[in-house]
């Protein structure tokens, strides 16, 4: 037969029992705290359809080239008159109808934009990639308040051009700098 457990063995098993119960209690409390933290974090999360990417501002293509500029009535416009405002420069003989809608939508958002007709007799002042668009009357430039070209568009792309111009112009006002 086995000998009855000694009092030191009983006290040792009692201590292990208490430590085990305390460990389980601490683990249960830690899990409960984690669940509460995660529940709080998920309740503050944006909806699942929210964009998680930051929008990058449109690239800088360089300073506004030397162009002949005129307003919608045909009066000359000096490049310095565009400083401090957004400007759309279509290479066209007359204002493009869709630009009026773009201008109205941006102004409704508190983003004033000026439409100025552009032309250039010297083809070398424009980037070589832009010349075919200019020659066919399809080139549109977005110029920022510091007179930097920030958008180059093909006006024949239809509604996608309008949306891209609006997105880029809004971003120039709201996106963080690069």
mmCIF file of N, CA, C and O in Angstrom, residues 76-170:
data_model
loop_
_atom_site.group_PDB
_atom_site.id
_atom_site.type_symbol
_atom_site.label_atom_id
_atom_site.label_comp_id
_atom_site.label_asym_id
_atom_site.label_seq_id
_atom_site.Cartn_x
_atom_site.Cartn_y
_atom_site.Cartn_z
ATOM 1 N N UNK A 76 -6.305 89.195 -74.957
ATOM 2 C CA UNK A 76 -5.041 88.582 -74.505
ATOM 3 C C UNK A 76 -4.996 88.441 -72.981
ATOM 4 O O UNK A 76 -5.519 89.277 -72.250
ATOM 5 N N UNK A 77 -4.358 87.374 -72.539
ATOM 6 C CA UNK A 77 -4.153 87.108 -71.116
ATOM 7 C C UNK A 77 -2.655 86.868 -70.923
ATOM 8 O O UNK A 77 -2.048 86.066 -71.633
ATOM 9 N N UNK A 78 -2.074 87.566 -69.981
ATOM 10 C CA UNK A 78 -0.663 87.371 -69.650
ATOM 11 C C UNK A 78 -0.550 86.205 -68.669
ATOM 12 O O UNK A 78 -1.395 86.058 -67.787
ATOM 13 N N UNK A 79 0.493 85.377 -68.784
ATOM 14 C CA UNK A 79 0.649 84.255 -67.847
ATOM 15 C C UNK A 79 0.626 84.686 -66.383
ATOM 16 O O UNK A 79 0.082 83.985 -65.541
ATOM 17 N N UNK A 80 1.184 85.842 -66.075
ATOM 18 C CA UNK A 80 1.184 86.322 -64.693
ATOM 19 C C UNK A 80 -0.210 86.526 -64.131
ATOM 20 O O UNK A 80 -0.418 86.469 -62.917
ATOM 21 N N UNK A 81 -1.187 86.749 -65.010
ATOM 22 C CA UNK A 81 -2.564 86.924 -64.554
ATOM 23 C C UNK A 81 -3.163 85.614 -64.032
ATOM 24 O O UNK A 81 -4.194 85.632 -63.367
ATOM 25 N N UNK A 82 -2.526 84.500 -64.350
ATOM 26 C CA UNK A 82 -3.025 83.191 -63.901
ATOM 27 C C UNK A 82 -2.432 82.792 -62.547
ATOM 28 O O UNK A 82 -2.895 81.838 -61.934
ATOM 29 N N UNK A 83 -1.398 83.503 -62.119
ATOM 30 C CA UNK A 83 -0.742 83.157 -60.867
ATOM 31 C C UNK A 83 -1.731 83.259 -59.705
ATOM 32 O O UNK A 83 -2.516 84.197 -59.619
ATOM 33 N N UNK A 84 -1.708 82.235 -58.851
ATOM 34 C CA UNK A 84 -2.574 82.223 -57.677
ATOM 35 C C UNK A 84 -3.921 81.567 -57.909
ATOM 36 O O UNK A 84 -4.760 81.538 -57.014
ATOM 37 N N UNK A 85 -4.151 81.028 -59.093
ATOM 38 C CA UNK A 85 -5.430 80.364 -59.380
ATOM 39 C C UNK A 85 -5.204 79.147 -60.259
ATOM 40 O O UNK A 85 -4.196 79.052 -60.952
ATOM 41 N N UNK A 86 -6.147 78.220 -60.207
ATOM 42 C CA UNK A 86 -6.113 77.084 -61.125
ATOM 43 C C UNK A 86 -6.597 77.547 -62.486
ATOM 44 O O UNK A 86 -7.496 78.383 -62.572
ATOM 45 N N UNK A 87 -6.011 76.980 -63.528
ATOM 46 C CA UNK A 87 -6.429 77.352 -64.875
ATOM 47 C C UNK A 87 -6.469 76.118 -65.762
ATOM 48 O O UNK A 87 -5.643 75.214 -65.627
ATOM 49 N N UNK A 88 -7.439 76.106 -66.636
ATOM 50 C CA UNK A 88 -7.548 75.090 -67.678
ATOM 51 C C UNK A 88 -7.228 75.754 -68.999
ATOM 52 O O UNK A 88 -7.817 76.781 -69.338
ATOM 53 N N UNK A 89 -6.291 75.179 -69.744
ATOM 54 C CA UNK A 89 -5.854 75.756 -70.998
ATOM 55 C C UNK A 89 -6.119 74.785 -72.141
ATOM 56 O O UNK A 89 -5.301 73.907 -72.417
ATOM 57 N N UNK A 90 -7.268 74.902 -72.790
ATOM 58 C CA UNK A 90 -7.497 74.076 -73.970
ATOM 59 C C UNK A 90 -6.811 74.700 -75.187
ATOM 60 O O UNK A 90 -6.785 75.914 -75.335
ATOM 61 N N UNK A 91 -6.237 73.879 -76.028
ATOM 62 C CA UNK A 91 -5.669 74.351 -77.289
ATOM 63 C C UNK A 91 -6.777 74.229 -78.320
ATOM 64 O O UNK A 91 -6.879 73.250 -79.049
ATOM 65 N N UNK A 92 -7.628 75.236 -78.339
ATOM 66 C CA UNK A 92 -8.804 75.230 -79.205
ATOM 67 C C UNK A 92 -9.100 76.657 -79.647
ATOM 68 O O UNK A 92 -8.673 77.613 -79.008
ATOM 69 N N UNK A 93 -9.855 76.770 -80.717
ATOM 70 C CA UNK A 93 -10.228 78.092 -81.238
ATOM 71 C C UNK A 93 -11.353 78.730 -80.422
ATOM 72 O O UNK A 93 -11.475 79.942 -80.383
ATOM 73 N N UNK A 94 -12.176 77.905 -79.809
ATOM 74 C CA UNK A 94 -13.318 78.395 -79.035
ATOM 75 C C UNK A 94 -13.415 77.563 -77.761
ATOM 76 O O UNK A 94 -12.896 76.444 -77.709
ATOM 77 N N UNK A 95 -14.068 78.096 -76.736
ATOM 78 C CA UNK A 95 -14.220 77.323 -75.493
ATOM 79 C C UNK A 95 -14.922 75.982 -75.756
ATOM 80 O O UNK A 95 -15.847 75.899 -76.564
ATOM 81 N N UNK A 96 -14.449 74.963 -75.090
ATOM 82 C CA UNK A 96 -15.047 73.633 -75.233
ATOM 83 C C UNK A 96 -16.242 73.526 -74.293
ATOM 84 O O UNK A 96 -16.135 73.871 -73.115
ATOM 85 N N UNK A 97 -17.377 73.043 -74.809
ATOM 86 C CA UNK A 97 -18.603 73.007 -73.981
ATOM 87 C C UNK A 97 -18.443 72.251 -72.660
ATOM 88 O O UNK A 97 -18.959 72.687 -71.638
ATOM 89 N N UNK A 98 -17.722 71.150 -72.652
ATOM 90 C CA UNK A 98 -17.625 70.373 -71.420
ATOM 91 C C UNK A 98 -16.836 71.116 -70.340
ATOM 92 O O UNK A 98 -17.015 70.857 -69.153
ATOM 93 N N UNK A 99 -15.992 72.059 -70.738
ATOM 94 C CA UNK A 99 -15.218 72.795 -69.739
ATOM 95 C C UNK A 99 -16.100 73.699 -68.882
ATOM 96 O O UNK A 99 -15.790 73.954 -67.722
ATOM 97 N N UNK A 100 -17.193 74.182 -69.436
ATOM 98 C CA UNK A 100 -18.132 75.002 -68.652
ATOM 99 C C UNK A 100 -18.700 74.142 -67.521
ATOM 100 O O UNK A 100 -18.813 74.591 -66.388
ATOM 101 N N UNK A 101 -19.053 72.891 -67.816
ATOM 102 C CA UNK A 101 -19.578 71.986 -66.784
ATOM 103 C C UNK A 101 -18.514 71.664 -65.732
ATOM 104 O O UNK A 101 -18.797 71.627 -64.531
ATOM 105 N N UNK A 102 -17.285 71.442 -66.181
ATOM 106 C CA UNK A 102 -16.185 71.181 -65.255
ATOM 107 C C UNK A 102 -15.998 72.384 -64.336
ATOM 108 O O UNK A 102 -15.884 72.248 -63.110
ATOM 109 N N UNK A 103 -15.986 73.570 -64.928
ATOM 110 C CA UNK A 103 -15.810 74.800 -64.167
ATOM 111 C C UNK A 103 -16.927 74.975 -63.140
ATOM 112 O O UNK A 103 -16.673 75.304 -61.983
ATOM 113 N N UNK A 104 -18.167 74.730 -63.533
ATOM 114 C CA UNK A 104 -19.302 74.875 -62.610
ATOM 115 C C UNK A 104 -19.220 73.884 -61.465
ATOM 116 O O UNK A 104 -19.494 74.228 -60.313
ATOM 117 N N UNK A 105 -18.846 72.630 -61.757
ATOM 118 C CA UNK A 105 -18.747 71.623 -60.692
ATOM 119 C C UNK A 105 -17.648 71.967 -59.701
ATOM 120 O O UNK A 105 -17.825 71.816 -58.490
ATOM 121 N N UNK A 106 -16.522 72.436 -60.215
ATOM 122 C CA UNK A 106 -15.425 72.799 -59.314
ATOM 123 C C UNK A 106 -15.792 74.023 -58.481
ATOM 124 O O UNK A 106 -15.514 74.065 -57.280
ATOM 125 N N UNK A 107 -16.409 75.008 -59.091
ATOM 126 C CA UNK A 107 -16.792 76.207 -58.343
ATOM 127 C C UNK A 107 -17.848 75.885 -57.293
ATOM 128 O O UNK A 107 -17.866 76.493 -56.234
ATOM 129 N N UNK A 108 -18.719 74.905 -57.569
ATOM 130 C CA UNK A 108 -19.699 74.470 -56.567
ATOM 131 C C UNK A 108 -19.000 73.846 -55.360
ATOM 132 O O UNK A 108 -19.520 73.885 -54.243
ATOM 133 N N UNK A 109 -17.801 73.297 -55.568
ATOM 134 C CA UNK A 109 -17.005 72.727 -54.476
ATOM 135 C C UNK A 109 -16.083 73.764 -53.845
ATOM 136 O O UNK A 109 -15.236 73.424 -53.022
ATOM 137 N N UNK A 110 -16.213 75.014 -54.265
ATOM 138 C CA UNK A 110 -15.365 76.071 -53.714
ATOM 139 C C UNK A 110 -13.983 76.122 -54.329
ATOM 140 O O UNK A 110 -13.044 76.630 -53.714
ATOM 141 N N UNK A 111 -13.847 75.573 -55.535
ATOM 142 C CA UNK A 111 -12.552 75.575 -56.223
ATOM 143 C C UNK A 111 -12.689 76.404 -57.495
ATOM 144 O O UNK A 111 -13.142 75.905 -58.526
ATOM 145 N N UNK A 112 -12.322 77.685 -57.425
ATOM 146 C CA UNK A 112 -12.417 78.501 -58.627
ATOM 147 C C UNK A 112 -11.364 78.079 -59.655
ATOM 148 O O UNK A 112 -10.229 77.761 -59.302
ATOM 149 N N UNK A 113 -11.763 78.056 -60.898
ATOM 150 C CA UNK A 113 -10.846 77.691 -61.979
ATOM 151 C C UNK A 113 -11.126 78.600 -63.167
ATOM 152 O O UNK A 113 -12.278 78.928 -63.450
ATOM 153 N N UNK A 114 -10.080 79.026 -63.820
ATOM 154 C CA UNK A 114 -10.214 79.925 -64.960
ATOM 155 C C UNK A 114 -9.936 79.152 -66.240
ATOM 156 O O UNK A 114 -8.972 78.383 -66.320
ATOM 157 N N UNK A 115 -10.766 79.352 -67.250
ATOM 158 C CA UNK A 115 -10.570 78.720 -68.551
ATOM 159 C C UNK A 115 -9.970 79.772 -69.476
ATOM 160 O O UNK A 115 -10.542 80.846 -69.662
ATOM 161 N N UNK A 116 -8.794 79.458 -70.018
ATOM 162 C CA UNK A 116 -8.080 80.367 -70.905
ATOM 163 C C UNK A 116 -7.667 79.588 -72.145
ATOM 164 O O UNK A 116 -7.074 78.511 -72.034
ATOM 165 N N UNK A 117 -7.992 80.114 -73.310
ATOM 166 C CA UNK A 117 -7.637 79.452 -74.567
ATOM 167 C C UNK A 117 -6.148 79.642 -74.835
ATOM 168 O O UNK A 117 -5.597 80.730 -74.632
ATOM 169 N N UNK A 118 -5.495 78.587 -75.284
ATOM 170 C CA UNK A 118 -4.053 78.628 -75.504
ATOM 171 C C UNK A 118 -3.724 78.272 -76.944
ATOM 172 O O UNK A 118 -4.446 77.513 -77.600
ATOM 173 N N UNK A 119 -2.637 78.822 -77.407
ATOM 174 C CA UNK A 119 -2.111 78.456 -78.724
ATOM 175 C C UNK A 119 -0.614 78.714 -78.711
ATOM 176 O O UNK A 119 -0.092 79.420 -77.849
ATOM 177 N N UNK A 120 0.055 78.116 -79.683
ATOM 178 C CA UNK A 120 1.489 78.305 -79.794
ATOM 179 C C UNK A 120 1.891 78.087 -81.238
ATOM 180 O O UNK A 120 1.570 77.058 -81.831
ATOM 181 N N UNK A 121 2.572 79.069 -81.791
ATOM 182 C CA UNK A 121 3.089 78.910 -83.162
ATOM 183 C C UNK A 121 4.392 78.134 -83.141
ATOM 184 O O UNK A 121 4.744 77.493 -84.123
ATOM 185 N N UNK A 122 5.099 78.192 -82.035
ATOM 186 C CA UNK A 122 6.387 77.504 -81.901
ATOM 187 C C UNK A 122 6.145 76.139 -81.271
ATOM 188 O O UNK A 122 5.877 76.031 -80.079
ATOM 189 N N UNK A 123 6.255 75.103 -82.081
ATOM 190 C CA UNK A 123 5.979 73.746 -81.594
ATOM 191 C C UNK A 123 7.019 73.275 -80.590
ATOM 192 O O UNK A 123 6.766 72.345 -79.833
ATOM 193 N N UNK A 124 8.167 73.916 -80.531
ATOM 194 C CA UNK A 124 9.223 73.443 -79.633
ATOM 195 C C UNK A 124 8.990 73.823 -78.177
ATOM 196 O O UNK A 124 9.674 73.313 -77.303
ATOM 197 N N UNK A 125 8.040 74.716 -77.902
ATOM 198 C CA UNK A 125 7.804 75.093 -76.495
ATOM 199 C C UNK A 125 7.043 74.016 -75.746
ATOM 200 O O UNK A 125 7.034 74.007 -74.519
ATOM 201 N N UNK A 126 6.396 73.112 -76.469
ATOM 202 C CA UNK A 126 5.635 72.036 -75.831
ATOM 203 C C UNK A 126 6.442 70.745 -75.811
ATOM 204 O O UNK A 126 7.291 70.508 -76.669
ATOM 205 N N UNK A 127 6.131 69.928 -74.837
ATOM 206 C CA UNK A 127 6.741 68.600 -74.762
ATOM 207 C C UNK A 127 6.415 67.850 -76.056
ATOM 208 O O UNK A 127 5.284 67.924 -76.551
ATOM 209 N N UNK A 128 7.372 67.112 -76.615
ATOM 210 C CA UNK A 128 7.114 66.410 -77.888
ATOM 211 C C UNK A 128 5.906 65.479 -77.855
ATOM 212 O O UNK A 128 5.218 65.320 -78.858
ATOM 213 N N UNK A 129 5.634 64.867 -76.686
ATOM 214 C CA UNK A 129 4.484 63.960 -76.584
ATOM 215 C C UNK A 129 3.161 64.703 -76.677
ATOM 216 O O UNK A 129 2.128 64.097 -76.966
ATOM 217 N N UNK A 130 3.150 66.012 -76.401
ATOM 218 C CA UNK A 130 1.913 66.794 -76.410
ATOM 219 C C UNK A 130 1.584 67.337 -77.793
ATOM 220 O O UNK A 130 0.460 67.739 -78.055
ATOM 221 N N UNK A 131 2.556 67.400 -78.675
ATOM 222 C CA UNK A 131 2.361 68.037 -79.989
ATOM 223 C C UNK A 131 1.245 67.409 -80.816
ATOM 224 O O UNK A 131 0.448 68.141 -81.401
ATOM 225 N N UNK A 132 1.155 66.080 -80.905
ATOM 226 C CA UNK A 132 0.051 65.520 -81.702
ATOM 227 C C UNK A 132 -1.324 65.933 -81.165
ATOM 228 O O UNK A 132 -2.243 66.198 -81.936
ATOM 229 N N UNK A 133 -1.454 66.004 -79.852
ATOM 230 C CA UNK A 133 -2.730 66.446 -79.272
ATOM 231 C C UNK A 133 -2.979 67.912 -79.612
ATOM 232 O O UNK A 133 -4.094 68.307 -79.935
ATOM 233 N N UNK A 134 -1.938 68.725 -79.520
ATOM 234 C CA UNK A 134 -2.086 70.150 -79.848
ATOM 235 C C UNK A 134 -2.460 70.317 -81.317
ATOM 236 O O UNK A 134 -3.361 71.074 -81.666
ATOM 237 N N UNK A 135 -1.774 69.596 -82.198
ATOM 238 C CA UNK A 135 -2.004 69.737 -83.631
ATOM 239 C C UNK A 135 -3.412 69.332 -84.035
ATOM 240 O O UNK A 135 -3.965 69.855 -84.997
ATOM 241 N N UNK A 136 -4.010 68.416 -83.278
ATOM 242 C CA UNK A 136 -5.372 67.974 -83.603
ATOM 243 C C UNK A 136 -6.427 68.716 -82.774
ATOM 244 O O UNK A 136 -7.604 68.386 -82.840
ATOM 245 N N UNK A 137 -6.000 69.701 -81.975
ATOM 246 C CA UNK A 137 -6.942 70.483 -81.174
ATOM 247 C C UNK A 137 -7.511 69.728 -79.996
ATOM 248 O O UNK A 137 -8.596 70.043 -79.519
ATOM 249 N N UNK A 138 -6.774 68.718 -79.492
ATOM 250 C CA UNK A 138 -7.289 67.882 -78.404
ATOM 251 C C UNK A 138 -6.547 68.079 -77.095
ATOM 252 O O UNK A 138 -6.846 67.416 -76.109
ATOM 253 N N UNK A 139 -5.564 68.971 -77.048
ATOM 254 C CA UNK A 139 -4.738 69.137 -75.857
ATOM 255 C C UNK A 139 -5.407 70.062 -74.845
ATOM 256 O O UNK A 139 -5.910 71.124 -75.185
ATOM 257 N N UNK A 140 -5.403 69.634 -73.570
ATOM 258 C CA UNK A 140 -5.914 70.434 -72.462
ATOM 259 C C UNK A 140 -4.887 70.339 -71.335
ATOM 260 O O UNK A 140 -4.454 69.250 -70.964
ATOM 261 N N UNK A 141 -4.483 71.505 -70.808
ATOM 262 C CA UNK A 141 -3.533 71.548 -69.698
ATOM 263 C C UNK A 141 -4.225 72.065 -68.443
ATOM 264 O O UNK A 141 -5.034 72.990 -68.513
ATOM 265 N N UNK A 142 -3.876 71.473 -67.303
ATOM 266 C CA UNK A 142 -4.294 71.980 -65.993
ATOM 267 C C UNK A 142 -3.065 72.644 -65.382
ATOM 268 O O UNK A 142 -2.004 72.019 -65.255
ATOM 269 N N UNK A 143 -3.202 73.922 -65.030
ATOM 270 C CA UNK A 143 -2.088 74.697 -64.500
ATOM 271 C C UNK A 143 -2.418 75.092 -63.062
ATOM 272 O O UNK A 143 -3.514 75.580 -62.789
ATOM 273 N N UNK A 144 -1.447 74.864 -62.160
ATOM 274 C CA UNK A 144 -1.680 75.167 -60.750
ATOM 275 C C UNK A 144 -1.402 76.643 -60.454
ATOM 276 O O UNK A 144 -0.933 77.384 -61.327
ATOM 277 N N UNK A 145 -1.673 77.096 -59.225
ATOM 278 C CA UNK A 145 -1.485 78.511 -58.888
ATOM 279 C C UNK A 145 -0.042 79.010 -58.988
ATOM 280 O O UNK A 145 0.196 80.208 -59.061
ATOM 281 N N UNK A 146 0.924 78.092 -59.016
ATOM 282 C CA UNK A 146 2.336 78.492 -59.150
ATOM 283 C C UNK A 146 2.798 78.433 -60.604
ATOM 284 O O UNK A 146 3.995 78.450 -60.872
ATOM 285 N N UNK A 147 1.824 78.316 -61.524
ATOM 286 C CA UNK A 147 2.079 78.260 -62.968
ATOM 287 C C UNK A 147 2.875 77.029 -63.378
ATOM 288 O O UNK A 147 3.697 77.070 -64.291
ATOM 289 N N UNK A 148 2.605 75.908 -62.705
ATOM 290 C CA UNK A 148 3.191 74.622 -63.066
ATOM 291 C C UNK A 148 2.123 73.789 -63.767
ATOM 292 O O UNK A 148 0.972 73.740 -63.314
ATOM 293 N N UNK A 149 2.483 73.134 -64.854
ATOM 294 C CA UNK A 149 1.544 72.251 -65.549
ATOM 295 C C UNK A 149 1.387 70.993 -64.699
ATOM 296 O O UNK A 149 2.358 70.313 -64.391
ATOM 297 N N UNK A 150 0.143 70.700 -64.293
ATOM 298 C CA UNK A 150 -0.133 69.568 -63.409
ATOM 299 C C UNK A 150 -1.018 68.510 -64.041
ATOM 300 O O UNK A 150 -1.231 67.451 -63.470
ATOM 301 N N UNK A 151 -1.544 68.782 -65.213
ATOM 302 C CA UNK A 151 -2.364 67.790 -65.887
ATOM 303 C C UNK A 151 -2.306 67.995 -67.386
ATOM 304 O O UNK A 151 -2.305 69.128 -67.861
ATOM 305 N N UNK A 152 -2.226 66.889 -68.113
ATOM 306 C CA UNK A 152 -2.226 66.902 -69.573
ATOM 307 C C UNK A 152 -3.300 65.910 -70.004
ATOM 308 O O UNK A 152 -3.249 64.737 -69.629
ATOM 309 N N UNK A 153 -4.283 66.394 -70.779
ATOM 310 C CA UNK A 153 -5.449 65.577 -71.105
ATOM 311 C C UNK A 153 -5.756 65.622 -72.597
ATOM 312 O O UNK A 153 -5.486 66.619 -73.263
ATOM 313 N N UNK A 154 -6.367 64.550 -73.064
ATOM 314 C CA UNK A 154 -6.902 64.470 -74.423
ATOM 315 C C UNK A 154 -8.393 64.743 -74.315
ATOM 316 O O UNK A 154 -9.131 63.958 -73.719
ATOM 317 N N UNK A 155 -8.861 65.861 -74.873
ATOM 318 C CA UNK A 155 -10.264 66.248 -74.712
ATOM 319 C C UNK A 155 -11.220 65.309 -75.430
ATOM 320 O O UNK A 155 -12.411 65.317 -75.149
ATOM 321 N N UNK A 156 -10.716 64.478 -76.314
ATOM 322 C CA UNK A 156 -11.593 63.534 -77.023
ATOM 323 C C UNK A 156 -11.898 62.285 -76.209
ATOM 324 O O UNK A 156 -12.580 61.394 -76.698
ATOM 325 N N UNK A 157 -11.408 62.211 -74.994
ATOM 326 C CA UNK A 157 -11.681 61.041 -74.158
ATOM 327 C C UNK A 157 -13.053 61.104 -73.492
ATOM 328 O O UNK A 157 -13.409 60.230 -72.717
ATOM 329 N N UNK A 158 -13.812 62.159 -73.764
ATOM 330 C CA UNK A 158 -15.190 62.265 -73.286
ATOM 331 C C UNK A 158 -15.301 62.457 -71.791
ATOM 332 O O UNK A 158 -14.503 63.164 -71.176
ATOM 333 N N UNK A 159 -16.317 61.807 -71.183
ATOM 334 C CA UNK A 159 -16.587 62.001 -69.748
ATOM 335 C C UNK A 159 -15.397 61.652 -68.853
ATOM 336 O O UNK A 159 -15.230 62.246 -67.798
ATOM 337 N N UNK A 160 -14.575 60.713 -69.275
ATOM 338 C CA UNK A 160 -13.435 60.358 -68.423
ATOM 339 C C UNK A 160 -12.477 61.541 -68.282
ATOM 340 O O UNK A 160 -11.851 61.712 -67.235
ATOM 341 N N UNK A 161 -12.356 62.372 -69.328
ATOM 342 C CA UNK A 161 -11.504 63.563 -69.227
ATOM 343 C C UNK A 161 -12.074 64.520 -68.196
ATOM 344 O O UNK A 161 -11.347 65.031 -67.341
ATOM 345 N N UNK A 162 -13.373 64.765 -68.256
ATOM 346 C CA UNK A 162 -14.012 65.673 -67.296
ATOM 347 C C UNK A 162 -13.773 65.198 -65.872
ATOM 348 O O UNK A 162 -13.386 65.988 -64.999
ATOM 349 N N UNK A 163 -14.004 63.929 -65.613
ATOM 350 C CA UNK A 163 -13.855 63.387 -64.262
ATOM 351 C C UNK A 163 -12.401 63.456 -63.799
ATOM 352 O O UNK A 163 -12.135 63.766 -62.644
ATOM 353 N N UNK A 164 -11.477 63.172 -64.696
ATOM 354 C CA UNK A 164 -10.060 63.220 -64.325
ATOM 355 C C UNK A 164 -9.626 64.652 -63.998
ATOM 356 O O UNK A 164 -8.905 64.898 -63.038
ATOM 357 N N UNK A 165 -10.075 65.614 -64.814
ATOM 358 C CA UNK A 165 -9.744 67.017 -64.567
ATOM 359 C C UNK A 165 -10.306 67.447 -63.213
ATOM 360 O O UNK A 165 -9.609 68.088 -62.415
ATOM 361 N N UNK A 166 -11.551 67.089 -62.934
ATOM 362 C CA UNK A 166 -12.187 67.460 -61.666
ATOM 363 C C UNK A 166 -11.444 66.819 -60.490
ATOM 364 O O UNK A 166 -11.140 67.481 -59.493
ATOM 365 N N UNK A 167 -11.120 65.540 -60.613
ATOM 366 C CA UNK A 167 -10.392 64.840 -59.548
ATOM 367 C C UNK A 167 -9.030 65.483 -59.304
ATOM 368 O O UNK A 167 -8.648 65.726 -58.161
ATOM 369 N N UNK A 168 -8.306 65.777 -60.384
ATOM 370 C CA UNK A 168 -6.979 66.370 -60.232
ATOM 371 C C UNK A 168 -7.059 67.773 -59.639
ATOM 372 O O UNK A 168 -6.259 68.137 -58.775
ATOM 373 N N UNK A 169 -8.017 68.564 -60.090
ATOM 374 C CA UNK A 169 -8.158 69.937 -59.561
ATOM 375 C C UNK A 169 -8.522 69.894 -58.076
ATOM 376 O O UNK A 169 -7.984 70.668 -57.281
ATOM 377 N N UNK A 170 -9.435 69.021 -57.693
ATOM 378 C CA UNK A 170 -9.782 68.885 -56.273
ATOM 379 C C UNK A 170 -8.562 68.469 -55.459
ATOM 380 O O UNK A 170 -8.338 68.970 -54.356
#
